[in-house]
mmCIF file of C-alpha atoms in Angstrom:
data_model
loop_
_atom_site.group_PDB
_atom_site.id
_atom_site.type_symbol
_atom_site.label_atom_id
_atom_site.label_comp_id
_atom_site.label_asym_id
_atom_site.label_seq_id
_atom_site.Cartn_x
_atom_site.Cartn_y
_atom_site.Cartn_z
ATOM 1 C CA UNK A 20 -35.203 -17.611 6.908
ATOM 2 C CA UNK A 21 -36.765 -16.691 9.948
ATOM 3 C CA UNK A 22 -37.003 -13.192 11.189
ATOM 4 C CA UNK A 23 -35.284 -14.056 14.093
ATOM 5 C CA UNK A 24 -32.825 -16.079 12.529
ATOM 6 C CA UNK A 25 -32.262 -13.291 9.789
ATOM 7 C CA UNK A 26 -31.544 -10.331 12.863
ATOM 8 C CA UNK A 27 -28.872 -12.874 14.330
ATOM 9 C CA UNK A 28 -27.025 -13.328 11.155
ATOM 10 C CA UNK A 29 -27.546 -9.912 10.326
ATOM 11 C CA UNK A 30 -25.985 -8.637 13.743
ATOM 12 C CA UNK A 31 -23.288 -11.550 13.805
ATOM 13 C CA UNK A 32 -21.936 -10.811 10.113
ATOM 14 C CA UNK A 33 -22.147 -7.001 10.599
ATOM 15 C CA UNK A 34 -19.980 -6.907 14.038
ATOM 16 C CA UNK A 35 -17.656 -9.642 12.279
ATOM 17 C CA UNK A 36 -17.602 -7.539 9.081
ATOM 18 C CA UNK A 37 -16.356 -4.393 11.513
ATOM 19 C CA UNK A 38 -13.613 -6.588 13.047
ATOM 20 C CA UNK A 39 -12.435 -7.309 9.975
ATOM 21 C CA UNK A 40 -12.398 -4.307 8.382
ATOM 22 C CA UNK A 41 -10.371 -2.936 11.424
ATOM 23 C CA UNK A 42 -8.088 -5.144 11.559
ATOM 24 C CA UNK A 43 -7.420 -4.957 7.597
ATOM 25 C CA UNK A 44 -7.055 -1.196 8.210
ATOM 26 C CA UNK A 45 -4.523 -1.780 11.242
ATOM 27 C CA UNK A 46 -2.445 -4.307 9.728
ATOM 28 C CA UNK A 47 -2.381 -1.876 6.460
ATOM 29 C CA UNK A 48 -1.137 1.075 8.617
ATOM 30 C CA UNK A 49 1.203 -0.942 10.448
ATOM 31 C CA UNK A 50 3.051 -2.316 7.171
ATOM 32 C CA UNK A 51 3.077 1.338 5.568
ATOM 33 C CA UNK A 52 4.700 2.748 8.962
ATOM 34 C CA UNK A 53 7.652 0.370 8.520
ATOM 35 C CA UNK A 54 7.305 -1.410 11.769
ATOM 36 C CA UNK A 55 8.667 -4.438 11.117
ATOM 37 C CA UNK A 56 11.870 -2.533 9.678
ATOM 38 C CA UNK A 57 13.007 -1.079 6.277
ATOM 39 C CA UNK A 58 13.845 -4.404 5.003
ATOM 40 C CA UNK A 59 11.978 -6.560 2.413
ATOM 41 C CA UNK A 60 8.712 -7.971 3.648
ATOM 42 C CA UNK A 61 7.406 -11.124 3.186
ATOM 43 C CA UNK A 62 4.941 -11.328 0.238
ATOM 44 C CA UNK A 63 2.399 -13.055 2.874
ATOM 45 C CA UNK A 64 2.295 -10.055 5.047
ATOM 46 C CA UNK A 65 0.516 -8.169 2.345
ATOM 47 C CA UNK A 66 -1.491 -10.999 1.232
ATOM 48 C CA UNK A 67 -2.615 -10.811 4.776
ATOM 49 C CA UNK A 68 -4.071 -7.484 4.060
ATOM 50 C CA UNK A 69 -5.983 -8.013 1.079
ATOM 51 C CA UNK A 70 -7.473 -11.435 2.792
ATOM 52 C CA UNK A 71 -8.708 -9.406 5.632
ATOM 53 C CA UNK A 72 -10.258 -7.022 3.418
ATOM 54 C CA UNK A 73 -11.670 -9.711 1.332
ATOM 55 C CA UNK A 74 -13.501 -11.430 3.884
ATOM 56 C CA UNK A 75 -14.777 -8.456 5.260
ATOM 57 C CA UNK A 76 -16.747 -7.916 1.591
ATOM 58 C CA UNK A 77 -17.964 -11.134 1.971
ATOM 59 C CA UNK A 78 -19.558 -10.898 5.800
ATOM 60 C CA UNK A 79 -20.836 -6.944 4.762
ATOM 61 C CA UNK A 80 -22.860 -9.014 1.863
ATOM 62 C CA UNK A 81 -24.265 -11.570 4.207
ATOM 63 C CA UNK A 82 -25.360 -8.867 6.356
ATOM 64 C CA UNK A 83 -26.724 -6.847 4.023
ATOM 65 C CA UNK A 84 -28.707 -9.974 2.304
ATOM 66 C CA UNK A 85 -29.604 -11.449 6.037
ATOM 67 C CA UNK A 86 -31.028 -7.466 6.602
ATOM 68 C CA UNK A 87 -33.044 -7.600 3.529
ATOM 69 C CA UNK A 88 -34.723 -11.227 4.858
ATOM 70 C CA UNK A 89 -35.455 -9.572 8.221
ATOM 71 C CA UNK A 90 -39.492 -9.371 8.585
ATOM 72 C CA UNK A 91 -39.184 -7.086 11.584
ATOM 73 C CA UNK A 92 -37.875 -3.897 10.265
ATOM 74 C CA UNK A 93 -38.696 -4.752 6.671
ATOM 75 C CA UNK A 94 -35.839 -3.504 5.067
ATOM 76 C CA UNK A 95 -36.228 -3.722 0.720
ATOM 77 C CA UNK A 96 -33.035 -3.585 -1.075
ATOM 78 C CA UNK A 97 -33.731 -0.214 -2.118
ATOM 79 C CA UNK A 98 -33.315 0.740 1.577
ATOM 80 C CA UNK A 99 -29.929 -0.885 1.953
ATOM 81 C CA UNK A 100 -28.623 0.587 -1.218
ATOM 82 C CA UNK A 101 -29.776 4.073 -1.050
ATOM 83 C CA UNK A 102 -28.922 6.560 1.967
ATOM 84 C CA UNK A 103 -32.148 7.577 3.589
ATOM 85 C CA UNK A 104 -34.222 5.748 1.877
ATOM 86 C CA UNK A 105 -35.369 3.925 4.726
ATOM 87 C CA UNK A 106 -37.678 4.866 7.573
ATOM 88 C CA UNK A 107 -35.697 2.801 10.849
ATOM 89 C CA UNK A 108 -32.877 5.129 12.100
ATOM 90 C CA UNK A 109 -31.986 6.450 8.280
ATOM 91 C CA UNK A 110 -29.142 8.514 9.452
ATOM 92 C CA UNK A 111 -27.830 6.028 10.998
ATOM 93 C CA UNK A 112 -28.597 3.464 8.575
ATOM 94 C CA UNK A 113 -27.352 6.207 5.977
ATOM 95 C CA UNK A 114 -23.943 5.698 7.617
ATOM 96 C CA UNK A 115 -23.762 2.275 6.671
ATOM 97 C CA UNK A 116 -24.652 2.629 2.974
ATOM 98 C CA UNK A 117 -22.279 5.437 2.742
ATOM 99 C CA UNK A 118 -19.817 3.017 4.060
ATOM 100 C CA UNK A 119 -20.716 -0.156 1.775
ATOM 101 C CA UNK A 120 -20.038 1.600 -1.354
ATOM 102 C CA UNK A 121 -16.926 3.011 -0.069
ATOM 103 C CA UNK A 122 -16.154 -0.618 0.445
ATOM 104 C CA UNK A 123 -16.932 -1.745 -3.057
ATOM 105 C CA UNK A 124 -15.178 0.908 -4.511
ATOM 106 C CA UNK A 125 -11.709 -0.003 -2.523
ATOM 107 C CA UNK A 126 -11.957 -3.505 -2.776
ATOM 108 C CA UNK A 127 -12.687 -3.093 -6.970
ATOM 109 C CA UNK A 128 -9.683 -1.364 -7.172
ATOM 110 C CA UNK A 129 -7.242 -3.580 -5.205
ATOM 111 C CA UNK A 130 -8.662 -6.495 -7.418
ATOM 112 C CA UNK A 131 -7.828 -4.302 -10.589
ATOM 113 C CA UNK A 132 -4.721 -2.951 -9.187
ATOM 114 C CA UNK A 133 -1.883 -4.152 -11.602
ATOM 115 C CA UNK A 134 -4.277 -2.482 -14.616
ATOM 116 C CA UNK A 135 -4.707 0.730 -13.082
ATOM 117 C CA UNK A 136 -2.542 3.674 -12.832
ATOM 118 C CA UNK A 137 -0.881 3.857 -9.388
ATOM 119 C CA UNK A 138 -1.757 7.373 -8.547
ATOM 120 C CA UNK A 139 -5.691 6.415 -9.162
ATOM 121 C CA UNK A 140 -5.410 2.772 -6.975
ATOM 122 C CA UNK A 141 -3.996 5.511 -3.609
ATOM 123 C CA UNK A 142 -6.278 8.283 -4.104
ATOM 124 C CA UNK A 143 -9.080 5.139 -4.163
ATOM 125 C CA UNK A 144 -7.120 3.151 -1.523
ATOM 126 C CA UNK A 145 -6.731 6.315 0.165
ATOM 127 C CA UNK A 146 -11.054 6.020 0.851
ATOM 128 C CA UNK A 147 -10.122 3.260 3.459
ATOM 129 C CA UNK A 148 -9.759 5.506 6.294
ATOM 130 C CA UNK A 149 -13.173 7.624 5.968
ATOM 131 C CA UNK A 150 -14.598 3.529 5.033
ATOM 132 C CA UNK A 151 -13.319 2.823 8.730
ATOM 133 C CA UNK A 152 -14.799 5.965 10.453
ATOM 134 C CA UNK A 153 -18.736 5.724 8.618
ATOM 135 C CA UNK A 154 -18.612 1.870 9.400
ATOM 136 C CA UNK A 155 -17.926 2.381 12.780
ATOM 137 C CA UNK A 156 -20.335 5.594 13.245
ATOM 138 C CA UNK A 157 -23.246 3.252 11.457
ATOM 139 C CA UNK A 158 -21.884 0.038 14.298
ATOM 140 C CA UNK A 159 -22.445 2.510 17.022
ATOM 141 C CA UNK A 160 -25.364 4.377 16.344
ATOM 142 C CA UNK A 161 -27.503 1.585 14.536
ATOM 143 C CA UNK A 162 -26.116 -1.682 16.393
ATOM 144 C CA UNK A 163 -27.831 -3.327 18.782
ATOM 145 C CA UNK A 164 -25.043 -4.561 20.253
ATOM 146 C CA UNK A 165 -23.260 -0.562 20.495
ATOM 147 C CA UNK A 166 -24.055 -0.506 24.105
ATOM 148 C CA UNK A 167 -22.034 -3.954 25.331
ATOM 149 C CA UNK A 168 -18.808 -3.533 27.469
ATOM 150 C CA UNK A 169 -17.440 -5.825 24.782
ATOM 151 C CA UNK A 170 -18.022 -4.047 21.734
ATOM 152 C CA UNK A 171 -17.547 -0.923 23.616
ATOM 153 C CA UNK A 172 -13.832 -1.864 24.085
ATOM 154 C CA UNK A 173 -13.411 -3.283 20.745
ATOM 155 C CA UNK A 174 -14.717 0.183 19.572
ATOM 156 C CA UNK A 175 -11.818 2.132 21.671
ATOM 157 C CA UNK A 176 -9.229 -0.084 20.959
ATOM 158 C CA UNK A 177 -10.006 -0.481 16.804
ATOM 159 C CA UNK A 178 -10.234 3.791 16.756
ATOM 160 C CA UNK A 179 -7.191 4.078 19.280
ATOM 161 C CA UNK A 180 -4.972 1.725 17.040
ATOM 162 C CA UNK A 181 -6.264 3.721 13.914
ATOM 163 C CA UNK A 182 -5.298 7.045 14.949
ATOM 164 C CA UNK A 183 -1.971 6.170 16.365
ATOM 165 C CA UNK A 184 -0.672 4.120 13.292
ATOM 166 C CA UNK A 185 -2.114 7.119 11.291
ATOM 167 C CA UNK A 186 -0.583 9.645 13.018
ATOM 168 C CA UNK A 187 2.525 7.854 12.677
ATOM 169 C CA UNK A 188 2.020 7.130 9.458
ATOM 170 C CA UNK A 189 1.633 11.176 8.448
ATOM 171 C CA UNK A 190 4.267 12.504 10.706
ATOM 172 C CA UNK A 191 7.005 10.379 8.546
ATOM 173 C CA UNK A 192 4.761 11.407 5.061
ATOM 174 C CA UNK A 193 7.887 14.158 4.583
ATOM 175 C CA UNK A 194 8.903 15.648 0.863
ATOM 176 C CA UNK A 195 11.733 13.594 1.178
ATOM 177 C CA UNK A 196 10.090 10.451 2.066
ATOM 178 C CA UNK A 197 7.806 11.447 -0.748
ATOM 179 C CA UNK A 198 10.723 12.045 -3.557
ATOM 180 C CA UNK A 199 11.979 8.462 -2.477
ATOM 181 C CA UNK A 200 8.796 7.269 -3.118
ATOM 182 C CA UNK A 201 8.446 8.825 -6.417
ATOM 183 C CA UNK A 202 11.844 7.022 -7.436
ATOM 184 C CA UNK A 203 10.666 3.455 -6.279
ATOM 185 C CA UNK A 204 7.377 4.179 -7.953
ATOM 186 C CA UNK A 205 10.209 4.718 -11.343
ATOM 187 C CA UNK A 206 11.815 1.773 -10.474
ATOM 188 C CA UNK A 207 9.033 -0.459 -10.058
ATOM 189 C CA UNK A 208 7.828 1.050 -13.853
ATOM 190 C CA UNK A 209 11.054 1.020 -15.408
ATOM 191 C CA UNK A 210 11.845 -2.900 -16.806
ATOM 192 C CA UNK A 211 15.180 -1.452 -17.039
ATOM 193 C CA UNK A 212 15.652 -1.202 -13.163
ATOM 194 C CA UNK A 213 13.130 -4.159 -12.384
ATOM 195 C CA UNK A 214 15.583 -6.398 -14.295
ATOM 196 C CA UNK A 215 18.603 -4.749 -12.771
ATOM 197 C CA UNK A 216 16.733 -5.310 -9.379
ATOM 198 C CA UNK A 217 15.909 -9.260 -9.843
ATOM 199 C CA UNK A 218 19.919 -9.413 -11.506
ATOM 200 C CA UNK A 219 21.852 -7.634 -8.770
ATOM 201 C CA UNK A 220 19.806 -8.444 -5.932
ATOM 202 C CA UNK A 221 17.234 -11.112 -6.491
ATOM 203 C CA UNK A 222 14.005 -9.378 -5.840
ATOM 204 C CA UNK A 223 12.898 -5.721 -6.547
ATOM 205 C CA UNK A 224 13.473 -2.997 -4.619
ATOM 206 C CA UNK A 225 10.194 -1.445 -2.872
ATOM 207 C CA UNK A 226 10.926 0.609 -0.233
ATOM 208 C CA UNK A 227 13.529 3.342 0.922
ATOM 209 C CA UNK A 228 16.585 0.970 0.047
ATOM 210 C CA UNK A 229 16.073 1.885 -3.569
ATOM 211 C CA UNK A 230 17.709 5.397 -2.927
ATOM 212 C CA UNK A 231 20.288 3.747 -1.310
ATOM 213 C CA UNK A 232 20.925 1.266 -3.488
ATOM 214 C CA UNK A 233 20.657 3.823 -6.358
ATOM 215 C CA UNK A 234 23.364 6.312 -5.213
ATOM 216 C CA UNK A 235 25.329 2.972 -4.680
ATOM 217 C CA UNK A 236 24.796 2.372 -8.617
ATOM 218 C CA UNK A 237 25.944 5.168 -9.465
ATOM 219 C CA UNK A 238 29.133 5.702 -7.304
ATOM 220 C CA UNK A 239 30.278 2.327 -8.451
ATOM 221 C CA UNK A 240 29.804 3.261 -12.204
ATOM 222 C CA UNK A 241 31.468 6.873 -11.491
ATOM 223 C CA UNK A 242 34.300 4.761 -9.781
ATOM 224 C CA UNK A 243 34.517 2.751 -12.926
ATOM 225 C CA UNK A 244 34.435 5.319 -15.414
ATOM 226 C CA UNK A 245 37.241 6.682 -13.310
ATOM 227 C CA UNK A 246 39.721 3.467 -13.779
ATOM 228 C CA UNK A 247 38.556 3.289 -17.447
ATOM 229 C CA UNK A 248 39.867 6.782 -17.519
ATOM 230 C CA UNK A 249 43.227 6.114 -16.214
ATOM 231 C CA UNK A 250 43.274 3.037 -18.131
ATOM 232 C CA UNK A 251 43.097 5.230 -21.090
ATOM 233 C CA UNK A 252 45.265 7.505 -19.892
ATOM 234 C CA UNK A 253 47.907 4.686 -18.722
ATOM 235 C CA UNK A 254 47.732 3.132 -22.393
ATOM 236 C CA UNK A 255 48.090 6.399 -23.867
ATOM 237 C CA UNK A 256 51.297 6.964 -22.379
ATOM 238 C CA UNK A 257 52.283 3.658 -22.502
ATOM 239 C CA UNK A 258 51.783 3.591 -26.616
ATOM 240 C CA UNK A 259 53.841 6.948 -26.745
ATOM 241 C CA UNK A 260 56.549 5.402 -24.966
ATOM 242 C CA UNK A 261 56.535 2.487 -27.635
ATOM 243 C CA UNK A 262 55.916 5.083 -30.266
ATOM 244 C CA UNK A 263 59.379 6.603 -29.153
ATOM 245 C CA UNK A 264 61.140 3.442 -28.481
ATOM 246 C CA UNK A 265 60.330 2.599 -32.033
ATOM 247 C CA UNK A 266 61.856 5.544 -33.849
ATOM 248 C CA UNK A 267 65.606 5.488 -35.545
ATOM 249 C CA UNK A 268 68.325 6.861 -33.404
ATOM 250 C CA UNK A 269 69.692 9.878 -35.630
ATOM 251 C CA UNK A 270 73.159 10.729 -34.431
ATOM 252 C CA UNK A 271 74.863 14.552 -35.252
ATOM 253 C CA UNK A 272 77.240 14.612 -37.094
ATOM 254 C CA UNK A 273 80.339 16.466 -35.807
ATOM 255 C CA UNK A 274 80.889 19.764 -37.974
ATOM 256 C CA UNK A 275 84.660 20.077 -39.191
#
């Protein structure tokens, strides 16, 4: 590959590798803020999520491997996998490698998610919003392209998006949000409740609904352990009654 070739692969994969990695962020916020309603989502909309993040891995690899084959800066591996390492802009360039194993480390976790504990998948998952801001410090202060009106506005827009969803998204973060989070969390853990889920409402409950449809649970089996009650009850009398119906009539006899 050409060195010219290589710096406009490396510049084309790394500003669609940002896009990307926006938009996977975005479209992550946006599902966790409940925007499209408290009701079950679609199974696609989070498959959307993980394809954006996905191809983002792939374009950050081609634009890591299309830096290496660059002959102008000569860049060596070691310089693209260790932070200042390099002699070309190495804060800058430090931003970036910061950034890529953030990357590696969120991606390796969604892959593994179903085998990991939950609570170790969101503190790792948790690494995509400092993943966004070092990406886009390294896009601004080591792209070429940083100073077009284009990627200028894509810059404002991606960070504008970001903060709003994310301010959104900790503003409704409340201890009771939390505690209703903690009891889907149970559900989704408990094949108890995931059966009960698929039986009484044909898929599992993920999101605030579960509380609801909890305390529902368990006002319709206090309501039936009520009737049971006064079915009991009911009987009860009803066998005394035939108890006393069943006894021999003993009649006084008059005293002379």
């Amino acid at each position: 590959m050409s060195g010219q070739l290589a710096w406009y692969v490396a510049r084309a994969a790394g500003l669609i590798a940002w896009a990307l990695l926006t938009a996977s962020v975005v479209w992550g916020l946006t599902l966790s803020t409940k925007v499209f309603g408290r009701r079950p989502r679609p199974n696609w909309l989070l498959d959307l999520h993980r394809y954006l993040g996905g191809l983002a891995t792939i374009f950050v690899g081609v634009h890591v491997v299309a830096i290496v084959a660059d002959s102008y800066v000569h860049f060596g591996l070691f310089s693209v996998l260790v932070p200042f390492a390099g002699t070309w802009r190495p804060v800058a360039v430090a931003w970036g490698v910061a950034a890529l194993y953030l990357l590696v480390a969120v991606e390796l976790t969604s892959l593994a998610r179903k085998r990991l504990p939950r609570r170790v998948w969101r503190a790792v998952h948790v690494a995509s919003f400092p993943l966004f801001l070092f990406s886009t410090i390294h896009a601004v202060t080591a792209g070429s392209d940083a100073r077009t009106w284009v990627f200028a506005g894509a810059a404002v827009a991606g960070v504008s998006m970001v903060s709003v969803l994310t301010a959104i998204r900790v503003s409704r973060d409340t201890p009771e949000q939390k505690a209703v989070q903690r009891h889907v969390v149970r559900r989704r853990e408990s094949p108890v409740a995931l059966d009960q889920d698929l039986r009484e409402h044909g898929h599992v409950v993920s999101d605030e609904s579960g509380n609801r449809v909890a305390q529902r649970e368990r006002s319709r089996r206090s309501g039936a352990d009520e009737v049971a009650r006064d079915a009991l009850v009911v009987e009860a009398q009803l066998g005394t009654r035939a108890e006393a119906d069943r006894r021999p009539l003993v009649v006084a006899a008059p005293r002379g």
